[in-house]
Each structure stands twice: as C-alpha cells, then as structure tokens.
C-alpha cells in the first residue's frame, strides 16, 4: 500500500476511533449509572452526582437539619437579633429536589443526553436551586417585633386618650423604621444558605400616616360628645332620662385600632358606667309582668291566655342610645324598652299543667235568700280557681281556713248534738257550707280522683245524693282528695240564688265514671232525748211524758256506694264505700218546775 494512502487512512481512522471510544464510554456511563444521579450535580452546596436516590434524599435531609438548627443572624440599627428557622416552619422538599436531580442528563432524546454528557466532562457542576418553604406571615411578625425592639427613634401616629375625665393627646411625628418588605426578602433568602453571616437589615425614614389635623379632629369629636347633657326618651311609656356631661365623661371610651392605615380612634360610650347612673333612675318605668291565665269559657271550653313579661328600659342598649344622642343635633335619642322580668306564672307553666277540658261537673239546689246561702257562696268563691297539681293532695279546710264572722260567714243551722240546731253555738258560724262540700265531693267522685277523706252527714237530707255526700267542720271533718292524674285540676265554682255548681277541668286520661247505690239495710229506730226548757209552761209541759216535741227525729240505715270506672282500654274497676245514717234524735223538751195554778 502506498505510503500516502496509509497516512490518509490513519488520518481518517483516528477520529473515528476516538469517537467510537467516547461513545463506548458514554454507553458504559449510562449502563453503570442507571439508578444514580448523573454527572456532577449539586443542590445548594450538597454534591449529589453518582449517588443513589436514597443516598441523595438522606444527604438533602441532613442538609435541611443543618439549616434548621443554625440560626440566622441579623442586625437592626446596630442591634443583633437571631432567627430560629423552626419558628417560621422552614422546610425543604426532599422529594422534589431528588426527583429533579434524577432528571438531569436524562431529558430529551439520545443526542440531547449525549450533548449534555459531553458538556459536563469538565469540572463545572450543574447546581440545582433548593425548593423550600417558610411561614411568611410569621416572619413578618418577627420583623415587626425587631423593629419595635431595635429602632430607637420609631415614627409615632400620635394618640388620643381620656384620663381622669380629661381628653389628652399627642401629635404624630416622623422617625426611623425597617424596610419590612426588603427585610423579609433578605431573611427568606438566607434561610436556604449554609452561610450564616450576619445580615444587615435596611432602615428607612418613615413619615406617620396620621397628621396633626387628624388628631385635632379626633379630639374635637370626643369633646363634642361630652359637651352637653343628652336625653333619652320613650313617648310610648312616658319615660325620660337626662344624662349630664360629667357622667358622659366617665363613660367615654377612646379606642385605638392599629389594624387600619392610618390608625383610627373609635369613640363611644362604655355600658357599665352608664348603667350605674341610668338603671336606678329607670326602675319605676315600664310595666309589670302579667301572669298567664287559664280561662273557662261559657261553653266550658278552656282558653290559655299567654303571659306577658315586664317591658322596661333595656340596659344593653344604654351605651348605643347615648352615643346616638350625643351625635345627634338634638342631643336626644330613643330610650329602648324590651322584655324584662318574666311573669311568675308563664305561658310554659300554664301549658305544662295540661288543663285541656271539663272532666266532671255537679250541681245541688237550695232555697233562696237564707244565711246558709251566703255561707255557701262565700266558700265557693274562696275555692273558685284553685289548682291542684298532679300527685298533690288537696284539703278543703287547708285551702279555705276556718269560717269566721270576720270573713263574712253567718250563723246558720248545723247538726249539733245529733240534730239540727241554730244558732247559739260557734259551730253555727258557716252553717250550710256542707252543701258546697257535698257538691265538691261529687265533682271529685265523677272525675275519678282519689278519695282520701270525706264524711257523710249523720242525718240524711233529701237535697243530697244518698250516701254520696260530705259534711264539713273545722278542723274536722274535712274533705281531702289526691289528684291521681298526670294533669293539673282547675276547680271552677259558680252559683245562683238557688244552686251551687262545681266543675273540674283537667285531663283524667279519658276514664268514664258511673255511680251505684245499694238498697237500704241495717235499719235502726228513732232515738229520743229530753231537754229542759224553763221557758215552757210547767203546767202544760211539766214532764217528759207531756213535753213538747222540738225535733221529730228520724231512723237510720246503711247503704253501699259504688264508683264504676271504665278505662280507655276497656278495663273496668269498682270502688266501694259503706255509710250508716244514724238518724236524728227525737227531741222532747219540758219544764220540770212545779206547776202553780
């Protein structure tokens, strides 16, 4: 082969061989570094090239720990402060930076990757940025604190206050402050650097947002509010209260709101000082609470009239009303009234009683216009409207008390000593009230309520149901029953000149009651007693045999009384009482004095 040809072949083959060798090295690099970060790659100051994904994550985590544990120093106007990265939640995203490092040199097609590889055969590494986060708001607060502590001549927005009822103020002035935006930026950048050289935070001359004129306006507003008395009034309730300037001054409030720019000074009145002055002066004003009522209508239906609370000046509105008055040209505003003290017997209380309908009713009749009728009407009126709660035991004597002349009761016939007498005995005061007791007892009977104590008369009176009646004395005999239902009982009484009626209203669960009476049995004869009457003529009535019949008397007998109760589920129960009428004595009076003809 000619020498010139050999030379030409050598010249041609050398570059090809070199290129082939480079390709082989590139291929070997790709094969041997399939799970590692390629080339010379750094994240911040951390070398990552040639290590695995797990090793890279560990290196970044260690780097983060070093940054979090090393404070950042900063100087403010010659004073040094330190920032703990943990206080602003400094955090590096290890996953993101490792993923980015693994992509380096593997992006694009094979030619792109080969071009990157050739370009990294030198000594210069590819440096990746550190993806990190921190709490910017927390850092801003720290910078603000450093400004307060580190700046010796800060600007002031001025002040307006009230002290000892006097308005005092200070005008705004310029000063030095931190450039907070730049300070936050510098500190934020320093968090991701291992270099912890102190940072000089920049300051600037600052002008206050407030002006002297602004302060003057606040002072003028405050002085105007307390310059004259204010009047609160309410024409509907004919109420008026005047609050003098010295009281206004004690209640004046001047705030300071630095969340706004410029600073604002909210002005108003405090409620407590005003209440101490106004409340005692408004106690007579307003209305009294009105209890709920349970009304019985003419058709015996029940109506519940709701309670009404007291309407009185509302203390919670005093400050608002005084502020409105002080800001008005007339220096007056409405005195607000609202619901106050609740009624002692509220609507809820009335509803809870469960009085829904008429349960029972009974009427007895009498002659007109006697003293006993006055007594019947008095005791009926005393019982009218009485309420007996569920489970409560109710006594007629306990409710009405002793019948006395002072209460208006009169002398009337009563069974004394076994026959009806009138009217020299204290027992005669209130005579006749047994007719009301009998009427009441029958309302209890037919309502199905529990009979605790009652005593029929010893003598049978045809105006009463046989066996189903009750007498009354004080303190005994008494009429007592227990409300054995889940609803309260309202006792309603009414009367005419010749009758007395008792109605029970409540809810007895829907039971039905019927009365039963046995035939008379166990008869007894008339008993006779003799009384001396020295007003009689001894010549005519001088002995028992010739005495005058004062009371004819009556025989006695026994009867059984039944109460048949049918329950809503169909169950039937029977209650039984037995009573023996002794009968009235036959009374014969005579004068045993010797006859002188």
Coordinates of C-alpha atoms in Angstrom, one line a residue:
X1 CA 0.0 0.0 0.0
X2 CA 1.4 3.3 -0.9
X3 CA 2.7 5.4 2.0
X4 CA 0.4 8.3 1.2
X5 CA -2.6 6.0 1.3
X6 CA -1.6 4.6 4.6
X7 CA -1.2 8.1 6.0
X8 CA -4.6 9.1 4.6
X9 CA -6.3 6.0 6.2
X10 CA -4.6 6.7 9.6
X11 CA -5.8 10.3 9.5
X12 CA -9.3 9.1 8.7
X13 CA -9.5 6.2 11.2
X14 CA -8.1 8.1 14.3
X15 CA -11.1 10.5 14.7
X16 CA -13.5 7.6 14.1
X17 CA -11.7 5.5 16.7
X18 CA -11.8 8.4 19.2
X19 CA -15.5 9.0 18.5
X20 CA -16.1 5.3 19.0
X21 CA -14.2 5.3 22.2
X22 CA -16.2 8.3 23.5
X23 CA -19.5 6.5 22.5
X24 CA -18.4 3.4 24.3
X25 CA -17.6 5.5 27.5
X26 CA -21.0 7.3 27.2
X27 CA -22.8 3.9 26.9
X28 CA -20.9 2.4 29.8
X29 CA -21.7 5.5 31.9
X30 CA -25.4 5.1 31.1
X31 CA -25.4 1.4 31.8
X32 CA -23.5 1.7 35.1
X33 CA -25.4 4.7 36.4
X34 CA -29.0 3.6 35.6
X35 CA -30.2 4.2 39.2
X36 CA -27.9 7.0 40.2
X37 CA -27.8 10.8 39.7
X38 CA -25.7 11.5 36.6
X39 CA -22.6 13.7 36.2
X40 CA -21.6 16.4 38.6
X41 CA -24.9 17.7 40.1
X42 CA -25.2 19.8 43.3
X43 CA -28.3 21.1 45.2
X44 CA -27.2 24.2 47.1
X45 CA -23.8 23.1 48.5
X46 CA -24.7 19.4 48.6
X47 CA -23.0 17.2 45.8
X48 CA -25.4 14.6 44.5
X49 CA -23.7 13.2 41.4
X50 CA -23.0 9.5 41.3
X51 CA -25.2 8.6 44.3
X52 CA -28.5 6.7 44.5
X53 CA -31.9 8.2 45.1
X54 CA -32.0 7.0 48.7
X55 CA -28.5 8.4 49.4
X56 CA -29.4 11.7 47.8
X57 CA -32.6 12.0 50.0
X58 CA -30.5 11.4 53.1
X59 CA -28.0 14.0 52.0
X60 CA -30.7 16.6 51.5
X61 CA -32.4 15.7 54.8
X62 CA -29.1 16.2 56.6
X63 CA -28.6 19.5 54.8
X64 CA -32.1 20.6 56.0
X65 CA -31.3 19.6 59.6
X66 CA -28.1 21.7 59.5
X67 CA -30.1 24.7 58.1
X68 CA -33.0 24.3 60.7
X69 CA -30.6 24.0 63.6
X70 CA -28.4 27.0 62.7
X71 CA -29.9 30.5 63.5
X72 CA -29.8 33.3 61.0
X73 CA -28.2 36.5 62.5
X74 CA -29.4 39.9 61.5
X75 CA -28.6 43.4 62.8
X76 CA -31.1 46.2 63.1
X77 CA -29.7 49.7 63.7
X78 CA -26.7 48.2 65.4
X79 CA -28.6 45.6 67.5
X80 CA -28.2 41.9 66.7
X81 CA -31.2 39.5 66.5
X82 CA -31.3 35.8 65.7
X83 CA -33.9 34.0 63.7
X84 CA -34.6 30.3 64.6
X85 CA -35.7 28.7 61.3
X86 CA -38.0 26.4 63.1
X87 CA -40.1 29.4 64.3
X88 CA -41.1 30.1 60.7
X89 CA -41.6 26.5 59.8
X90 CA -38.6 26.3 57.4
X91 CA -38.9 23.1 55.3
X92 CA -37.1 21.7 52.2
X93 CA -39.0 19.4 49.8
X94 CA -36.5 16.5 49.6
X95 CA -38.7 14.5 47.2
X96 CA -38.9 17.4 44.7
X97 CA -35.2 18.1 44.6
X98 CA -34.2 14.4 44.4
X99 CA -36.6 13.9 41.5
X100 CA -35.2 17.0 39.7
X101 CA -31.6 15.7 40.2
X102 CA -32.5 12.3 38.7
X103 CA -33.9 14.0 35.6
X104 CA -30.6 15.9 34.9
X105 CA -28.9 14.4 31.9
X106 CA -31.8 12.1 31.1
X107 CA -34.1 14.7 29.5
X108 CA -34.7 14.7 25.7
X109 CA -33.5 12.2 23.1
X110 CA -30.2 10.4 23.0
X111 CA -28.4 13.2 21.1
X112 CA -29.6 15.7 23.7
X113 CA -28.4 13.5 26.5
X114 CA -25.0 12.9 24.8
X115 CA -24.6 16.6 24.2
X116 CA -25.3 17.3 28.0
X117 CA -22.8 14.5 28.9
X118 CA -20.1 15.9 26.6
X119 CA -20.7 19.4 28.2
X120 CA -20.2 18.0 31.7
X121 CA -16.8 16.3 31.0
X122 CA -15.2 19.4 32.5
X123 CA -15.2 20.4 36.2
X124 CA -18.2 22.7 36.4
X125 CA -21.2 21.0 38.3
X126 CA -24.8 21.7 37.5
X127 CA -26.2 23.5 40.6
X128 CA -29.9 23.0 41.2
X129 CA -32.0 25.5 43.3
X130 CA -33.2 24.4 46.7
X131 CA -37.1 24.2 46.8
X132 CA -38.0 25.3 50.3
X133 CA -40.9 27.0 52.1
X134 CA -41.4 29.1 55.2
X135 CA -44.3 30.9 57.0
X136 CA -44.1 34.4 55.6
X137 CA -46.7 35.8 58.0
X138 CA -44.8 34.5 61.0
X139 CA -41.5 36.1 59.6
X140 CA -43.3 39.4 59.1
X141 CA -44.4 39.4 62.7
X142 CA -40.9 38.7 63.9
X143 CA -39.5 41.5 61.7
X144 CA -42.2 43.8 63.2
X145 CA -41.1 42.9 66.7
X146 CA -37.4 43.5 65.8
X147 CA -38.4 46.9 64.5
X148 CA -40.0 47.8 67.8
X149 CA -37.1 46.5 69.9
X150 CA -34.2 47.6 67.6
X151 CA -35.3 51.0 66.4
X152 CA -34.5 53.8 68.9
X153 CA -36.4 56.5 67.1
X154 CA -39.5 55.0 65.5
X155 CA -42.3 57.1 64.0
X156 CA -45.5 57.6 66.0
X157 CA -49.0 58.0 64.8
X158 CA -50.0 60.1 67.7
X159 CA -52.5 59.3 70.4
X160 CA -55.8 60.4 71.9
X161 CA -56.9 59.2 75.3
X162 CA -59.2 60.1 78.2
X163 CA -57.7 60.4 81.7
X164 CA -59.5 61.5 84.8
X165 CA -62.4 62.7 82.6
X166 CA -59.9 64.8 80.6
X167 CA -59.0 64.3 76.9
X168 CA -55.3 64.2 76.4
X169 CA -53.5 63.8 73.1
X170 CA -50.1 63.6 71.4
X171 CA -49.4 64.7 67.8
X172 CA -47.7 62.3 65.2
X173 CA -44.0 62.6 64.4
X174 CA -41.6 61.1 61.8
X175 CA -38.9 58.6 62.7
X176 CA -36.9 55.6 61.5
X177 CA -38.2 52.2 60.7
X178 CA -37.3 49.0 59.0
X179 CA -37.9 48.4 55.3
X180 CA -40.0 45.4 56.2
X181 CA -40.6 44.1 52.7
X182 CA -36.8 44.1 52.0
X183 CA -36.0 42.7 55.4
X184 CA -38.4 39.7 54.9
X185 CA -36.9 39.1 51.5
X186 CA -33.3 39.0 52.7
X187 CA -34.1 36.8 55.7
X188 CA -36.1 34.4 53.4
X189 CA -33.2 34.0 51.1
X190 CA -30.7 33.5 54.0
X191 CA -32.8 30.6 55.3
X192 CA -31.6 28.3 52.4
X193 CA -27.9 29.2 52.7
X194 CA -25.4 27.4 54.9
X195 CA -23.5 30.7 55.1
X196 CA -24.9 32.3 58.2
X197 CA -23.0 35.5 58.0
X198 CA -25.0 38.3 59.8
X199 CA -27.4 40.2 57.6
X200 CA -27.8 44.0 57.8
X201 CA -31.5 44.8 57.6
X202 CA -32.2 48.1 55.8
X203 CA -33.9 51.0 57.6
X204 CA -35.7 54.0 56.1
X205 CA -37.0 57.4 57.3
X206 CA -40.7 57.0 57.8
X207 CA -43.5 59.6 57.9
X208 CA -46.6 58.9 60.0
X209 CA -49.8 58.3 58.1
X210 CA -51.7 60.5 60.6
X211 CA -51.3 64.2 60.7
X212 CA -51.8 66.8 63.4
X213 CA -55.1 67.8 61.8
X214 CA -56.3 64.2 62.1
X215 CA -55.5 64.2 65.8
X216 CA -57.3 67.5 66.2
X217 CA -60.4 66.1 64.5
X218 CA -60.5 63.1 66.9
X219 CA -60.1 65.4 69.9
X220 CA -62.9 67.7 68.6
X221 CA -65.2 64.7 68.1
X222 CA -64.6 63.4 71.6
X223 CA -65.1 66.8 73.2
X224 CA -68.3 67.3 71.3
X225 CA -69.7 64.0 72.6
X226 CA -69.4 65.1 76.3
X227 CA -70.0 68.8 75.9
X228 CA -73.7 68.8 76.9
X229 CA -76.3 66.6 78.5
X230 CA -78.2 64.1 76.4
X231 CA -81.8 63.0 76.8
X232 CA -83.2 59.5 76.3
X233 CA -86.9 59.3 76.0
X234 CA -89.8 57.0 75.2
X235 CA -93.2 58.5 74.5
X236 CA -95.0 55.2 74.5
X237 CA -94.1 54.6 78.1
X238 CA -93.9 58.3 79.1
X239 CA -90.3 57.9 80.1
X240 CA -87.4 60.3 80.0
X241 CA -83.9 60.3 81.5
X242 CA -81.2 63.0 81.3
X243 CA -77.5 62.1 81.4
X244 CA -75.3 65.1 82.4
X245 CA -71.8 65.8 80.9
X246 CA -69.9 64.6 83.9
X247 CA -71.5 61.2 83.6
X248 CA -70.8 61.2 79.9
X249 CA -67.1 61.9 80.6
X250 CA -66.9 58.9 83.0
X251 CA -68.3 56.6 80.3
X252 CA -66.4 58.0 77.3
X253 CA -64.3 55.4 75.5
X254 CA -61.5 56.3 73.0
X255 CA -60.0 53.2 71.4
X256 CA -57.0 52.8 69.1
X257 CA -57.2 50.5 66.1
X258 CA -53.8 49.8 64.5
X259 CA -55.1 47.3 62.1
X260 CA -56.1 50.1 59.8
X261 CA -53.9 52.5 57.9
X262 CA -53.8 55.2 59.1
X263 CA -54.6 54.3 62.7
X264 CA -58.2 55.0 63.7
X265 CA -59.6 56.0 67.1
X266 CA -63.1 54.6 67.6
X267 CA -65.1 56.7 70.0
X268 CA -68.2 55.7 72.0
X269 CA -69.5 55.1 75.5
X270 CA -69.0 52.2 77.9
X271 CA -72.1 50.5 79.0
X272 CA -71.2 49.8 82.7
X273 CA -70.7 53.4 83.9
X274 CA -73.9 54.4 82.1
X275 CA -75.9 51.6 83.7
X276 CA -74.7 52.6 87.1
X277 CA -76.2 56.0 86.6
X278 CA -79.3 55.2 84.5
X279 CA -80.7 52.0 85.9
X280 CA -81.6 53.3 89.4
X281 CA -83.5 56.2 87.6
X282 CA -85.4 53.9 85.3
X283 CA -86.6 51.4 88.0
X284 CA -90.1 53.0 88.2
X285 CA -90.5 53.0 84.4
X286 CA -92.2 50.3 82.4
X287 CA -94.9 47.7 83.0
X288 CA -95.4 44.8 85.4
X289 CA -95.3 41.3 84.2
X290 CA -98.7 39.7 83.6
X291 CA -99.3 36.0 84.6
X292 CA -100.7 33.5 82.1
X293 CA -104.4 32.8 82.6
X294 CA -106.4 29.7 82.1
X295 CA -109.9 30.9 81.3
X296 CA -113.1 28.8 81.3
X297 CA -115.4 29.9 78.6
X298 CA -119.2 29.9 78.8
X299 CA -119.4 26.8 76.7
X300 CA -116.9 25.0 79.2
X301 CA -114.0 25.1 76.7
X302 CA -110.6 26.1 78.0
X303 CA -108.6 29.1 76.7
X304 CA -105.0 29.7 77.7
X305 CA -104.1 33.4 77.7
X306 CA -100.3 33.8 77.4
X307 CA -98.2 35.5 80.0
X308 CA -96.6 38.9 79.2
X309 CA -93.1 39.8 80.6
X310 CA -92.5 43.2 82.0
X311 CA -91.4 45.8 79.5
X312 CA -88.7 48.0 80.9
X313 CA -85.7 50.0 79.7
X314 CA -83.1 47.7 78.2
X315 CA -79.8 48.2 79.9
X316 CA -77.9 46.6 77.0
X317 CA -78.9 49.5 74.7
X318 CA -77.9 52.4 77.0
X319 CA -74.4 52.9 75.5
X320 CA -75.8 52.7 72.0
X321 CA -78.6 55.1 72.7
X322 CA -76.4 57.6 74.5
X323 CA -73.9 57.5 71.6
X324 CA -76.7 58.2 69.1
X325 CA -78.0 61.0 71.2
X326 CA -74.6 62.6 71.7
X327 CA -74.0 62.6 67.9
X328 CA -77.4 64.0 67.0
X329 CA -78.1 67.7 66.6
X330 CA -80.9 67.5 69.2
X331 CA -78.7 65.6 71.7
X332 CA -81.5 63.1 72.2
X333 CA -82.4 59.5 71.2
X334 CA -84.9 56.8 72.0
X335 CA -84.8 55.0 75.3
X336 CA -85.3 51.5 74.2
X337 CA -87.7 49.2 76.1
X338 CA -87.7 45.5 75.9
X339 CA -88.9 42.3 77.6
X340 CA -87.7 42.2 81.2
X341 CA -88.8 40.2 84.2
X342 CA -90.8 37.1 83.2
X343 CA -94.2 36.5 84.7
X344 CA -94.2 34.3 87.8
X345 CA -96.8 32.1 86.1
X346 CA -95.6 31.9 82.5
X347 CA -97.2 30.5 79.4
X348 CA -94.9 27.4 79.6
X349 CA -96.1 26.9 83.2
X350 CA -99.7 27.1 82.1
X351 CA -99.2 24.7 79.2
X352 CA -97.4 22.2 81.5
X353 CA -100.4 21.9 83.7
X354 CA -102.2 20.0 80.9
X355 CA -105.7 21.5 81.7
X356 CA -107.5 20.8 78.5
X357 CA -111.2 20.1 79.1
X358 CA -114.0 19.7 81.5
X359 CA -113.6 16.4 83.4
X360 CA -116.7 16.5 85.7
X361 CA -119.5 18.7 87.0
X362 CA -122.1 18.6 89.8
X363 CA -124.9 20.9 90.9
X364 CA -127.0 20.9 94.1
X365 CA -130.0 23.1 94.8
X366 CA -131.2 25.0 97.9
X367 CA -133.8 27.6 98.9
X368 CA -133.2 31.2 98.2
X369 CA -132.1 34.0 100.4
X370 CA -131.1 32.3 103.6
X371 CA -128.0 32.9 105.7
X372 CA -126.7 29.5 104.8
X373 CA -126.8 30.5 101.2
X374 CA -124.4 33.4 102.0
X375 CA -122.1 30.9 103.6
X376 CA -122.3 28.6 100.6
X377 CA -121.4 31.4 98.2
X378 CA -118.5 32.6 100.3
X379 CA -116.8 29.2 100.5
X380 CA -117.5 28.6 96.8
X381 CA -115.8 31.9 95.9
X382 CA -112.8 31.0 98.1
X383 CA -112.3 27.8 96.2
X384 CA -113.0 29.1 92.7
X385 CA -109.9 28.9 90.5
X386 CA -107.9 26.6 92.8
X387 CA -105.4 24.5 91.0
X388 CA -104.3 21.0 92.3
X389 CA -101.1 19.8 90.7
X390 CA -100.6 16.1 89.6
X391 CA -99.9 13.9 92.6
X392 CA -100.9 16.7 95.0
X393 CA -103.2 16.1 98.0
X394 CA -105.7 18.9 98.5
X395 CA -107.7 19.7 101.6
X396 CA -110.7 22.0 101.6
X397 CA -110.1 23.1 105.2
X398 CA -106.4 23.9 104.5
X399 CA -107.4 25.9 101.4
X400 CA -110.3 27.9 102.9
X401 CA -109.3 28.1 106.6
X402 CA -111.7 28.5 109.5
X403 CA -115.0 30.1 108.7
X404 CA -115.3 33.2 110.9
X405 CA -117.6 36.2 111.2
X406 CA -114.6 38.5 110.2
X407 CA -114.6 36.7 106.8
X408 CA -118.3 37.4 106.3
X409 CA -119.7 34.0 107.3
X410 CA -123.0 34.0 109.1
X411 CA -124.8 31.9 111.7
X412 CA -126.9 29.1 110.2
X413 CA -128.3 25.7 111.1
X414 CA -125.9 22.9 111.8
X415 CA -126.1 19.4 113.2
X416 CA -125.1 19.8 116.9
X417 CA -125.6 17.0 119.4
X418 CA -127.3 14.8 116.9
X419 CA -129.9 17.1 115.4
X420 CA -130.1 20.4 113.5
X421 CA -129.8 23.5 115.8
X422 CA -129.4 27.2 115.4
X423 CA -127.9 29.5 116.4
X424 CA -126.2 29.8 119.8
X425 CA -123.1 27.7 119.1
X426 CA -119.9 28.8 117.4
X427 CA -120.4 25.7 115.2
X428 CA -123.3 27.5 113.6
X429 CA -120.9 30.1 112.1
X430 CA -120.6 29.0 108.5
X431 CA -123.5 26.6 108.7
X432 CA -124.7 25.3 105.4
X433 CA -121.2 25.0 103.8
X434 CA -121.7 21.2 103.8
X435 CA -123.9 21.7 100.8
X436 CA -120.8 23.1 98.9
X437 CA -118.7 20.3 100.3
X438 CA -121.2 17.7 99.0
X439 CA -121.2 19.4 95.6
X440 CA -117.4 19.4 95.5
X441 CA -117.2 15.8 96.6
X442 CA -119.5 14.7 93.7
X443 CA -117.3 16.6 91.2
X444 CA -114.3 14.6 92.7
X445 CA -116.3 11.4 92.6
X446 CA -117.3 11.7 88.9
X447 CA -113.9 13.0 87.9
X448 CA -112.4 9.7 89.1
X449 CA -110.0 11.4 91.5
X450 CA -108.7 9.6 94.6
X451 CA -110.9 10.0 97.7
X452 CA -108.6 10.5 100.7
X453 CA -111.1 11.7 103.3
X454 CA -114.7 12.6 103.4
X455 CA -117.5 12.2 106.0
X456 CA -121.2 12.0 105.1
X457 CA -123.8 13.5 107.4
X458 CA -125.2 11.5 110.3
X459 CA -128.7 12.5 109.1
X460 CA -129.9 12.0 105.6
X461 CA -131.0 15.2 103.8
X462 CA -133.1 14.7 100.6
X463 CA -131.3 17.6 98.8
X464 CA -128.1 15.4 98.7
X465 CA -127.5 12.2 96.8
X466 CA -128.0 9.3 99.3
X467 CA -124.6 8.1 100.6
X468 CA -122.7 10.3 98.2
X469 CA -122.3 13.4 100.2
X470 CA -120.0 15.1 102.7
X471 CA -120.2 17.4 105.7
X472 CA -117.6 20.0 106.9
X473 CA -116.3 21.3 110.2
X474 CA -113.1 22.9 111.4
X475 CA -110.6 21.4 111.8
X476 CA -112.7 18.3 111.1
X477 CA -114.5 16.7 109.4
X478 CA -112.6 17.7 106.2
X479 CA -112.8 16.9 102.5
X480 CA -109.5 15.7 101.1
X481 CA -108.6 14.2 97.7
X482 CA -105.5 13.4 95.7
X483 CA -105.0 14.4 92.1
X484 CA -104.0 10.9 90.7
X485 CA -103.7 12.1 87.1
X486 CA -100.9 13.4 85.0
X487 CA -102.6 16.8 84.5
X488 CA -103.4 19.5 87.0
X489 CA -107.0 20.1 88.1
X490 CA -108.7 23.6 87.9
X491 CA -111.7 23.9 90.3
X492 CA -114.3 26.2 88.8
X493 CA -117.3 27.2 91.0
X494 CA -120.4 29.2 90.2
X495 CA -123.7 29.8 92.0
X496 CA -127.2 31.3 91.7
X497 CA -129.7 32.2 94.3
X498 CA -130.9 28.6 94.4
X499 CA -128.0 26.4 93.2
X500 CA -124.3 25.8 93.6
X501 CA -122.2 24.2 90.8
X502 CA -118.6 22.8 90.9
X503 CA -116.7 21.8 87.7
X504 CA -113.4 20.1 87.4
X505 CA -111.1 20.9 84.4
X506 CA -108.0 18.9 83.6
X507 CA -107.3 15.6 81.8
X508 CA -108.2 12.4 83.6
X509 CA -107.0 10.2 80.8
X510 CA -110.4 9.6 79.3
X511 CA -111.9 7.4 82.0
X512 CA -115.7 7.2 82.4
X513 CA -117.4 7.2 85.8
X514 CA -120.8 5.9 86.9
X515 CA -122.3 5.8 90.4
X516 CA -124.2 2.9 92.0
X517 CA -126.2 2.6 95.2
X518 CA -127.4 -0.4 97.1
X519 CA -130.8 -0.9 98.7
X520 CA -131.1 0.3 102.3
X521 CA -130.3 -2.2 105.0
X522 CA -129.4 -2.5 108.7
X523 CA -132.2 -0.2 109.8
X524 CA -132.3 1.4 113.2
X525 CA -135.1 3.1 115.1
X526 CA -135.6 6.7 116.2
X527 CA -133.7 7.6 119.3
X528 CA -135.2 10.1 121.8
X529 CA -133.5 12.6 124.1
X530 CA -135.1 15.1 126.5
X531 CA -134.1 18.7 127.1
X532 CA -135.1 21.0 129.9
X533 CA -136.7 24.3 128.7
X534 CA -137.6 26.5 131.6
X535 CA -139.5 28.9 129.3
X536 CA -142.2 26.3 128.8
X537 CA -145.4 26.3 130.9
X538 CA -144.8 23.6 133.6
X539 CA -148.5 23.1 133.9
X540 CA -148.7 22.0 130.2
X541 CA -145.2 20.6 129.6
X542 CA -144.1 19.7 133.1
X543 CA -142.9 16.2 132.4
X544 CA -141.2 14.1 129.8
X545 CA -144.5 12.5 129.0
X546 CA -146.2 15.8 128.4
X547 CA -143.1 17.5 126.9
X548 CA -143.2 19.4 123.6
X549 CA -141.6 17.7 120.5
X550 CA -138.8 20.0 119.4
X551 CA -137.4 17.7 116.7
X552 CA -139.3 14.7 115.2
X553 CA -136.1 12.7 114.6
X554 CA -135.5 10.0 112.1
X555 CA -134.5 6.4 111.9
X556 CA -131.2 5.1 110.5
X557 CA -130.0 2.7 107.9
X558 CA -126.9 1.6 105.9
X559 CA -126.1 1.9 102.2
X560 CA -123.3 0.8 99.9
X561 CA -122.0 3.4 97.4
X562 CA -120.2 2.3 94.2
X563 CA -118.0 4.0 91.8
X564 CA -117.7 2.2 88.4
X565 CA -114.7 3.3 86.4
X566 CA -114.3 2.3 82.7
X567 CA -110.8 2.9 81.4
X568 CA -109.9 3.8 77.7
X569 CA -108.6 0.3 77.1
X570 CA -111.9 -1.2 78.3
X571 CA -110.7 -2.3 81.7
X572 CA -113.4 -1.8 84.4
X573 CA -112.7 -1.2 88.1
X574 CA -115.1 -0.8 91.0
X575 CA -114.6 1.2 94.3
X576 CA -117.0 0.8 97.2
X577 CA -117.9 2.8 100.3
X578 CA -120.4 2.0 103.1
X579 CA -122.2 4.5 105.2
X580 CA -124.6 4.2 108.1
X581 CA -127.0 7.1 108.7
X582 CA -127.6 7.1 112.5
X583 CA -130.6 9.3 112.1
X584 CA -131.6 12.4 114.0
X585 CA -132.7 12.4 117.6
X586 CA -136.3 12.9 118.5
X587 CA -136.0 15.8 120.9
X588 CA -138.7 16.4 123.6
X589 CA -138.3 19.5 125.8
X590 CA -140.1 20.1 129.1
X591 CA -140.1 22.3 132.2
X592 CA -139.7 20.2 135.4
X593 CA -140.6 23.2 137.5
X594 CA -143.6 22.6 139.8
X595 CA -146.9 23.7 138.4
X596 CA -148.5 26.6 140.2
X597 CA -152.1 27.1 139.0

